[in-house]
PDB file of C-alpha atoms in Angstrom:
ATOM      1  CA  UNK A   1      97.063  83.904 111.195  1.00 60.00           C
ATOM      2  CA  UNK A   2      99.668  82.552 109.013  1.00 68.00           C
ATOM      3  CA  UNK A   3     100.699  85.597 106.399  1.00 69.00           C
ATOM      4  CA  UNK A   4     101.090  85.381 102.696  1.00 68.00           C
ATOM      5  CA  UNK A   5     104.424  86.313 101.965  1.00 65.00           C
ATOM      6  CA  UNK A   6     104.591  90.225 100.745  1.00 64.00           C
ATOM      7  CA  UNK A   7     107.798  89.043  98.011  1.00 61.00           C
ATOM      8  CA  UNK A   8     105.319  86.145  96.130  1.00 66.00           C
ATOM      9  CA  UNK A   9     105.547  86.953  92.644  1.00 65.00           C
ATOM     10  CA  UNK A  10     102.538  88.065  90.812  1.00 68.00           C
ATOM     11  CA  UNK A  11     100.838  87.948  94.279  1.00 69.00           C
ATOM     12  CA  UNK A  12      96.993  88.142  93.873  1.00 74.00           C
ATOM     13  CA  UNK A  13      95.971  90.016  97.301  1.00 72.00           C
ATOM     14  CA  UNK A  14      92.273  90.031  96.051  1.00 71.00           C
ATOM     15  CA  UNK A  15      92.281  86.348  95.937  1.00 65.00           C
ATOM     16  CA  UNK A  16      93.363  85.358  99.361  1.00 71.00           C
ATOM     17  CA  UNK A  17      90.670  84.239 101.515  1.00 72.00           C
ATOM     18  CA  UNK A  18      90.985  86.954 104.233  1.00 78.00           C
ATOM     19  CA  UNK A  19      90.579  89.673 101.613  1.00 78.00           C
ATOM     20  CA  UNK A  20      86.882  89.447 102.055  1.00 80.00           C
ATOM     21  CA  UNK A  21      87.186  89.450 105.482  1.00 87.00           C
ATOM     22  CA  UNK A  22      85.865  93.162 107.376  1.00 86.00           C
ATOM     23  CA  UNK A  23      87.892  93.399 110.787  1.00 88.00           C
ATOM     24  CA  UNK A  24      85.801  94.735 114.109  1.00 85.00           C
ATOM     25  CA  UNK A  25      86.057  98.218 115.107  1.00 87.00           C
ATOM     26  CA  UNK A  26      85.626  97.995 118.254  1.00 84.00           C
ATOM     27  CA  UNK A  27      84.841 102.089 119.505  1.00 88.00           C
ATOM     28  CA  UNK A  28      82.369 104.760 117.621  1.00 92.00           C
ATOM     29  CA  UNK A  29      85.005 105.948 115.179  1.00 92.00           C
ATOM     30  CA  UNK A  30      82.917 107.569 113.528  1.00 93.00           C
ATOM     31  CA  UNK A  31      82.305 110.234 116.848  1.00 95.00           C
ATOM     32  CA  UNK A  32      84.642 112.979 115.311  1.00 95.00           C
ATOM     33  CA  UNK A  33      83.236 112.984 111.821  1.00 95.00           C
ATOM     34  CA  UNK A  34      79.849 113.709 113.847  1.00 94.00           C
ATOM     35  CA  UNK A  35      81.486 116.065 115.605  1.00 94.00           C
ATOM     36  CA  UNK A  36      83.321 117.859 112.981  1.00 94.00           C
ATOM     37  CA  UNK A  37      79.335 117.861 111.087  1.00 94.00           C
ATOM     38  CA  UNK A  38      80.813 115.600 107.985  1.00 95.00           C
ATOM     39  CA  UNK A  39      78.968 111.937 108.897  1.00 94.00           C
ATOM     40  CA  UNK A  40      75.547 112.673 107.261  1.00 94.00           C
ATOM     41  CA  UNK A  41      77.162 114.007 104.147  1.00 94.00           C
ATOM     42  CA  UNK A  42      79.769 111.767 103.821  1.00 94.00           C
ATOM     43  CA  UNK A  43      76.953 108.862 104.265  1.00 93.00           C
ATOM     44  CA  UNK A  44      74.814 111.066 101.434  1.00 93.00           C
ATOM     45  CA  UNK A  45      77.954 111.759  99.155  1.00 93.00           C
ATOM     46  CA  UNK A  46      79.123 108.004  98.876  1.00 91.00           C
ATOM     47  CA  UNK A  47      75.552 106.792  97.498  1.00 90.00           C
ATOM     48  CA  UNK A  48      74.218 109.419  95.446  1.00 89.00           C
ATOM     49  CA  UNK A  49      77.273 112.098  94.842  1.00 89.00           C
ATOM     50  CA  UNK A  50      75.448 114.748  96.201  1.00 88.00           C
ATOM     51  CA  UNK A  51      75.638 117.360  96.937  1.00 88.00           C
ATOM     52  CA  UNK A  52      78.008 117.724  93.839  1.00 84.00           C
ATOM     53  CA  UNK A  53      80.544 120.010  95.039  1.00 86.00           C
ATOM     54  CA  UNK A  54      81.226 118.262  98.265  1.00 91.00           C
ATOM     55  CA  UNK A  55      84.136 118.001  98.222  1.00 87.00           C
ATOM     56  CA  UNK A  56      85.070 121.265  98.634  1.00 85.00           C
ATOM     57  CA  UNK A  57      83.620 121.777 101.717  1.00 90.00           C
ATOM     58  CA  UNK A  58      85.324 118.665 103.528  1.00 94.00           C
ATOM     59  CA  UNK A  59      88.691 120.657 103.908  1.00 92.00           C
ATOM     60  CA  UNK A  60      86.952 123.572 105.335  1.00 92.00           C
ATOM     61  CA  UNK A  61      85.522 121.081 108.232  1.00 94.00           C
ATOM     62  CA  UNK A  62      88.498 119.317 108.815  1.00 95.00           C
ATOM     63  CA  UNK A  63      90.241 122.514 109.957  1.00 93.00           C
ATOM     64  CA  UNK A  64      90.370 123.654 113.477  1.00 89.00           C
ATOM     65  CA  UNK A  65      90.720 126.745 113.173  1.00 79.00           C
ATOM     66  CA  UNK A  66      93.862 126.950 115.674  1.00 82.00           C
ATOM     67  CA  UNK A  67      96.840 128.225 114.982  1.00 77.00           C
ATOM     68  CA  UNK A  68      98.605 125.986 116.760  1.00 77.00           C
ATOM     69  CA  UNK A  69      97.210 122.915 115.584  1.00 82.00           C
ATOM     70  CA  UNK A  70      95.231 123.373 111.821  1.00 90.00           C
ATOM     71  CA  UNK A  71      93.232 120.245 111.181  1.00 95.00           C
ATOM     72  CA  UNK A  72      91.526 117.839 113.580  1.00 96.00           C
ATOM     73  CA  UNK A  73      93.633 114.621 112.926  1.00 96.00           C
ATOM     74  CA  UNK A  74      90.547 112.288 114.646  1.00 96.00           C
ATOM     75  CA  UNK A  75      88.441 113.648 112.238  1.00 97.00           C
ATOM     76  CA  UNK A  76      90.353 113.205 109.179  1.00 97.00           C
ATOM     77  CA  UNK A  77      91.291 109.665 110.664  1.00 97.00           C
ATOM     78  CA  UNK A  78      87.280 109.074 111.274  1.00 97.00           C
ATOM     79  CA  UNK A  79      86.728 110.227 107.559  1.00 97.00           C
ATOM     80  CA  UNK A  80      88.996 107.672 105.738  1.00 97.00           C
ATOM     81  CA  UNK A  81      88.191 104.824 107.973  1.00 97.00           C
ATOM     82  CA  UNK A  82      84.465 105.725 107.926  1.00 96.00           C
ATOM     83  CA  UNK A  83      84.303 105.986 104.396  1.00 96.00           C
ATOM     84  CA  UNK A  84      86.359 102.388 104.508  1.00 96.00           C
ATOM     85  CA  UNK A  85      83.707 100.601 106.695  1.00 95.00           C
ATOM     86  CA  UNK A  86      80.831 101.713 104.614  1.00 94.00           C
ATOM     87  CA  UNK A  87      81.973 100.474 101.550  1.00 95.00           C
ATOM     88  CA  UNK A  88      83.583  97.318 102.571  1.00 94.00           C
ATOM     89  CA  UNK A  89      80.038  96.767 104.518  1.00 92.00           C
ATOM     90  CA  UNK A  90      78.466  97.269 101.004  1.00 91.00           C
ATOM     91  CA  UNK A  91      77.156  93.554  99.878  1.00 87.00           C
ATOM     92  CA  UNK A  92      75.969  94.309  96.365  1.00 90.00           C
ATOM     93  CA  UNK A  93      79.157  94.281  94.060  1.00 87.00           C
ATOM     94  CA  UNK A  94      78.007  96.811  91.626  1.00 91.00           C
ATOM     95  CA  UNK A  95      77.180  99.290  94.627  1.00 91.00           C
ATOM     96  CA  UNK A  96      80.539  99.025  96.866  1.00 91.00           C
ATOM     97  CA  UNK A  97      82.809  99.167  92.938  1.00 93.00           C
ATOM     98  CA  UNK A  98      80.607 102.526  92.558  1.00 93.00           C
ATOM     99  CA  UNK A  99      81.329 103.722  95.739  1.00 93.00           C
ATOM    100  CA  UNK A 100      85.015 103.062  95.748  1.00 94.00           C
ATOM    101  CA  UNK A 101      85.333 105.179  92.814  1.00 95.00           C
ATOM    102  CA  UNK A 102      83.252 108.031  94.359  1.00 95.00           C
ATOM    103  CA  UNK A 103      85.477 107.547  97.881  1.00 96.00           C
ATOM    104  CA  UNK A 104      88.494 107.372  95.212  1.00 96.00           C
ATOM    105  CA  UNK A 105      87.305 110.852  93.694  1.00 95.00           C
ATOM    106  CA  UNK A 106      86.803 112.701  96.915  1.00 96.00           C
ATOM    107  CA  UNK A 107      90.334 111.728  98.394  1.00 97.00           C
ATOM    108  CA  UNK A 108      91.802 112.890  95.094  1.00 96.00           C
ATOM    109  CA  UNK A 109      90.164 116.264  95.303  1.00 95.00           C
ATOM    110  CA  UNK A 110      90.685 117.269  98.889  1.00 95.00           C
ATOM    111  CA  UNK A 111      94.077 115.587  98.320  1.00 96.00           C
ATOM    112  CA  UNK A 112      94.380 118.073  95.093  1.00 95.00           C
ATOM    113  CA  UNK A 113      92.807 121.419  97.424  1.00 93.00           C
ATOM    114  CA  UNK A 114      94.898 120.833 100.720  1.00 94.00           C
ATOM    115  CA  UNK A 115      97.938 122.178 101.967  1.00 94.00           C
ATOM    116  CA  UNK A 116     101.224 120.467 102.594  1.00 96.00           C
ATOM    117  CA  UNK A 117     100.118 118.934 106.205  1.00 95.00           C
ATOM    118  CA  UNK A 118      96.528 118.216 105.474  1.00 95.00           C
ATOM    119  CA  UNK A 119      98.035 116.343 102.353  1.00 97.00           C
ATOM    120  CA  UNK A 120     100.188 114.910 104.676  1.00 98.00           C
ATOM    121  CA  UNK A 121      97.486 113.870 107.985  1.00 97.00           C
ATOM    122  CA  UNK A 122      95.222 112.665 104.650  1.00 98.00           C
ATOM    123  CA  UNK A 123      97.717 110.255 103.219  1.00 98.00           C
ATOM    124  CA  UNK A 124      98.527 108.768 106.589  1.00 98.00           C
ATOM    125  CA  UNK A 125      94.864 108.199 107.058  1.00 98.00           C
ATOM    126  CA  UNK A 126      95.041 105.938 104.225  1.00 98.00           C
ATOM    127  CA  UNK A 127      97.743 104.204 104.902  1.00 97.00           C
ATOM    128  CA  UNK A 128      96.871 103.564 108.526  1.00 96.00           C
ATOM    129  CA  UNK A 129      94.543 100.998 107.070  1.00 96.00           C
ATOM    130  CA  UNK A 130      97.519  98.993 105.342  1.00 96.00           C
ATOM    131  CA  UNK A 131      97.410  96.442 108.350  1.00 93.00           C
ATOM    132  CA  UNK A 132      96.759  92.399 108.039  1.00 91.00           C
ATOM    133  CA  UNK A 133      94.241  90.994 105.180  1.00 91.00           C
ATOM    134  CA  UNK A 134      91.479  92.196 105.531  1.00 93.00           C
ATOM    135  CA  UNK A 135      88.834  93.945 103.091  1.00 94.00           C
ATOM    136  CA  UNK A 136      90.208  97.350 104.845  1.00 95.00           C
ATOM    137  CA  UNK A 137      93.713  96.460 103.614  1.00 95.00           C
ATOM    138  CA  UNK A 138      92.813  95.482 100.309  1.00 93.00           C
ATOM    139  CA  UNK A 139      90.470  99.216  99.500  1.00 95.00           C
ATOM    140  CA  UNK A 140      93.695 101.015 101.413  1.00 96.00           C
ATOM    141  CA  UNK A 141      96.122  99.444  98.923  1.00 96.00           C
ATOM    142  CA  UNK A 142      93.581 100.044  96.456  1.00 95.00           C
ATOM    143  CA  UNK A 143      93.110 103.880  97.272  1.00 97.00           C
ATOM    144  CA  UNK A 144      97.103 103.926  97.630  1.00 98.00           C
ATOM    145  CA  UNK A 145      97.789 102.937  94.119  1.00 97.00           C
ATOM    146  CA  UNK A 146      95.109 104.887  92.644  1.00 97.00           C
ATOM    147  CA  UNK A 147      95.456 108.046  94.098  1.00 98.00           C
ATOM    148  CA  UNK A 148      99.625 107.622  93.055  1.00 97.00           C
ATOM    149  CA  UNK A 149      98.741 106.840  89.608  1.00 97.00           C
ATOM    150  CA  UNK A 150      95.767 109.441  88.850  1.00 95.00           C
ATOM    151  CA  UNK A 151      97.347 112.550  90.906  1.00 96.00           C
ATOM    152  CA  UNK A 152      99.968 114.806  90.482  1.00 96.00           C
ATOM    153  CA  UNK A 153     104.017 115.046  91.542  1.00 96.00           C
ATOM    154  CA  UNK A 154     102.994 116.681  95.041  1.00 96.00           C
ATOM    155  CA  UNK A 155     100.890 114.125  95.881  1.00 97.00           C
ATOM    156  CA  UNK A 156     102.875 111.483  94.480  1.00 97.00           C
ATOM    157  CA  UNK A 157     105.788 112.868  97.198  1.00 96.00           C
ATOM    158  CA  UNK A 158     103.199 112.629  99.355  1.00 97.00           C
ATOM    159  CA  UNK A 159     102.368 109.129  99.256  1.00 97.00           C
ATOM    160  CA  UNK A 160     106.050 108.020  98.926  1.00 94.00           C
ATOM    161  CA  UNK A 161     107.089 109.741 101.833  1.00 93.00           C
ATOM    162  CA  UNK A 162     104.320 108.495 104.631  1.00 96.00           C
ATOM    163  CA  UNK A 163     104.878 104.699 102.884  1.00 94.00           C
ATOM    164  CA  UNK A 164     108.890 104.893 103.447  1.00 90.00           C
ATOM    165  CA  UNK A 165     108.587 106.742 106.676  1.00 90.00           C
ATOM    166  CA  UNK A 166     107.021 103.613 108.130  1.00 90.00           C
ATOM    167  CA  UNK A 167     109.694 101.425 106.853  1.00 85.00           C
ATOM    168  CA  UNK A 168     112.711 103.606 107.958  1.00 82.00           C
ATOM    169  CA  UNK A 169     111.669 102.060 111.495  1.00 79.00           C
ATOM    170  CA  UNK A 170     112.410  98.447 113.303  1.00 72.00           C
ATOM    171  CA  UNK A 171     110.597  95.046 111.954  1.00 76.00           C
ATOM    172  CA  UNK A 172     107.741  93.653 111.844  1.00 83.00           C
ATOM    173  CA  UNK A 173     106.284  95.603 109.702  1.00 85.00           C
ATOM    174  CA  UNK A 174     102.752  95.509 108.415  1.00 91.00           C
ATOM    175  CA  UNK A 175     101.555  93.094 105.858  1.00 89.00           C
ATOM    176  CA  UNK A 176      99.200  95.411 103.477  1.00 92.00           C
ATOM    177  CA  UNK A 177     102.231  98.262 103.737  1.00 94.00           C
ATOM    178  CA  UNK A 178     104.602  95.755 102.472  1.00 90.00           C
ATOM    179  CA  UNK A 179     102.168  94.627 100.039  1.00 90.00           C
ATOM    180  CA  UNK A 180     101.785  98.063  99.122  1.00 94.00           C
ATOM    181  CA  UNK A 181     105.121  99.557  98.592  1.00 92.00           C
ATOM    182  CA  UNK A 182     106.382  96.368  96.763  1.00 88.00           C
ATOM    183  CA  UNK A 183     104.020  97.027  94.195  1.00 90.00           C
ATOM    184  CA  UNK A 184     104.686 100.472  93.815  1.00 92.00           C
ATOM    185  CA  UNK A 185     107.758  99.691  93.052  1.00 88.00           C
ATOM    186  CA  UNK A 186     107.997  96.886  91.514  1.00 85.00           C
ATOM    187  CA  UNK A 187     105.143  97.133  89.069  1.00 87.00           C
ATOM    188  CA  UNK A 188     106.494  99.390  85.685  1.00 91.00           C
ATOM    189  CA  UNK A 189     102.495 101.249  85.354  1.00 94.00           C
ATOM    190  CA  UNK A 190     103.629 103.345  88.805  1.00 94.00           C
ATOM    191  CA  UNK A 191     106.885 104.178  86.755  1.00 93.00           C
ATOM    192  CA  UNK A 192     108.168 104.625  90.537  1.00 92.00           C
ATOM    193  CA  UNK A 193     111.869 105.457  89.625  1.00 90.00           C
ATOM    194  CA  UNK A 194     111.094 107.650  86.884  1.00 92.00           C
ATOM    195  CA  UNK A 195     109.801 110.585  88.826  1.00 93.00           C
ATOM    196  CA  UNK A 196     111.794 113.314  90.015  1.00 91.00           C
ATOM    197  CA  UNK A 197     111.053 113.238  93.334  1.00 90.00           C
ATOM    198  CA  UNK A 198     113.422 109.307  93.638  1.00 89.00           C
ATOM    199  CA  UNK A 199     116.659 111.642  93.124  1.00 86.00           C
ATOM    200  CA  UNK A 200     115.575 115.622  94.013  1.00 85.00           C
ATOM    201  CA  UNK A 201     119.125 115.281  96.679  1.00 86.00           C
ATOM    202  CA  UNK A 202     121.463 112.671  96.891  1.00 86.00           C
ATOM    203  CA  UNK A 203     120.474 111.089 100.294  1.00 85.00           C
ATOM    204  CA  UNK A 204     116.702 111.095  99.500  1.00 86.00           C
ATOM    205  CA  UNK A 205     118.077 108.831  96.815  1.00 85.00           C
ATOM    206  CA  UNK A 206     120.483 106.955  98.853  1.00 85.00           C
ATOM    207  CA  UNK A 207     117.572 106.507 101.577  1.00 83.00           C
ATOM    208  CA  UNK A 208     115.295 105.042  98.514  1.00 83.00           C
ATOM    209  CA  UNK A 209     117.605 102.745  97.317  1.00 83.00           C
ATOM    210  CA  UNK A 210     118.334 101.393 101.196  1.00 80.00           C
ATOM    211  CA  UNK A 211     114.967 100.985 101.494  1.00 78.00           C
ATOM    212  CA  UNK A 212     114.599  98.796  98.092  1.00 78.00           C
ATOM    213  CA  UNK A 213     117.532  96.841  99.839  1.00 77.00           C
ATOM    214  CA  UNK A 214     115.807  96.226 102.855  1.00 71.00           C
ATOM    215  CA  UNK A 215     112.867  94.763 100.859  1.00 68.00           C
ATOM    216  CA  UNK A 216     113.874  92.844  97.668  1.00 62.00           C
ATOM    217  CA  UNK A 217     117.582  93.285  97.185  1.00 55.00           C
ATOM    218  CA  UNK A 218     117.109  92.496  93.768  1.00 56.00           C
ATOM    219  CA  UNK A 219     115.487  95.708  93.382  1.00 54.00           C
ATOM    220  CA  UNK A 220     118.130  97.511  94.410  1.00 51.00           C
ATOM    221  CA  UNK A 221     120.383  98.064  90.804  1.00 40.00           C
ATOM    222  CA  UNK A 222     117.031  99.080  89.457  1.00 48.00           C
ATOM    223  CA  UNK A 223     117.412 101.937  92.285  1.00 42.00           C
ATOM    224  CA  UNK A 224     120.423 103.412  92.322  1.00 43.00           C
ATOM    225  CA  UNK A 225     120.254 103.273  88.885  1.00 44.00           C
ATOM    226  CA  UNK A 226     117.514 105.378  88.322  1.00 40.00           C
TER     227      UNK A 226
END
């Protein structure tokens, strides 16, 4: 597979052939929502929005109980991607855009309920589907972008943080998180420099601005401006 380049301008990921494209999961992924008891109702939630409060039971679930380690990280894994599958797998447009903004509303609310690590575990769940094109990449970026732009500062960190962590490491890395993170800050509606978070210490700056570098040097006065 020959990749689009991330630094196109005005790049129109939804109109690349392989957009529409659902990869193979090849293992029951969903096995530790079933065993956490979230399947049924996440199945239930995404077509009818009921029960209507949800939502608030998901975090409850997702927790272990343990001190030593608080959430089940296969099961919040097996939640986003689950929740990914069934709407990508969705054929009638109207249906899958409805779910997407259900999906959208219940990772913004157990996003908005959790705790620093579940944030954290949540976020990386996400983004773990930022791979090749694919229809997973393209509702990942999707959920990314809206979740940034409709949430508040904490969660805002929050996305930041897991996206640059996975460029602070050695090339390649992965199409849709390029894709991703360009946008985010390259496109003036995320108002990416502007929050506080871009220059709360010097080296979180500094590391920022390298990382603008790294991907579009061009961006970089925009950075260390900011």
């Amino acid at each position: 597979m020959r990749l689009p380049e991330p630094l196109t301008p005005n790049l129109k990921i939804d109109l690349l052939a392989d957009i529409a494209r659902s990869p193979s999961v090849p293992y029951d992924y969903a096995a530790p929502l079933e065993h956490a008891g979230l399947r049924a109702g996440v199945d239930e939630f995404l077509t009818s929005q009921q029960p209507a409060d949800f939502s608030a039971s998901v975090l409850d679930k997702l927790r272990t109980g343990d001190e030593d380690t608080q959430y089940d990280v296969a099961a919040i894994n097996a939640l986003v991607l689950h929740a990914v599958v069934r709407i990508t797998q969705t054929a009638d447009g109207a249906a899958r855009e409805a779910a997407q903004r259900v999906a959208l509303d219940l990772f913004r609310a157990v996003l908005a309920q959790a705790d620093p690590e579940g944030r954290y575990l949540v976020v990386n769940a996400i983004a773990n589907q930022l791979r090749f094109p694919s229809s997973h990449t393209y509702l990942g970026s999707r959920m990314v972008l809206a979740l940034f732009s409709k949430s508040d500062e904490a969660v805002r960190e929050c996305i930041a943080r897991v996206l640059i962590e996975r460029i602070l490491v050695n090339r390649p890395f992965p199409w849709g998180l390029l894709v991703t993170l360009i946008e985010l800050l390259r496109n003036p509606f995320y108002a990416f420099w502007s929050h506080e978070f871009t220059r709360s210490t010097p080296q979180i700056a500094d590391i920022l601005s390298a990382v603008a570098k790294s991907i579009h040097p061009a961006e970089a006065p925009a950075a260390s401006q900011a």
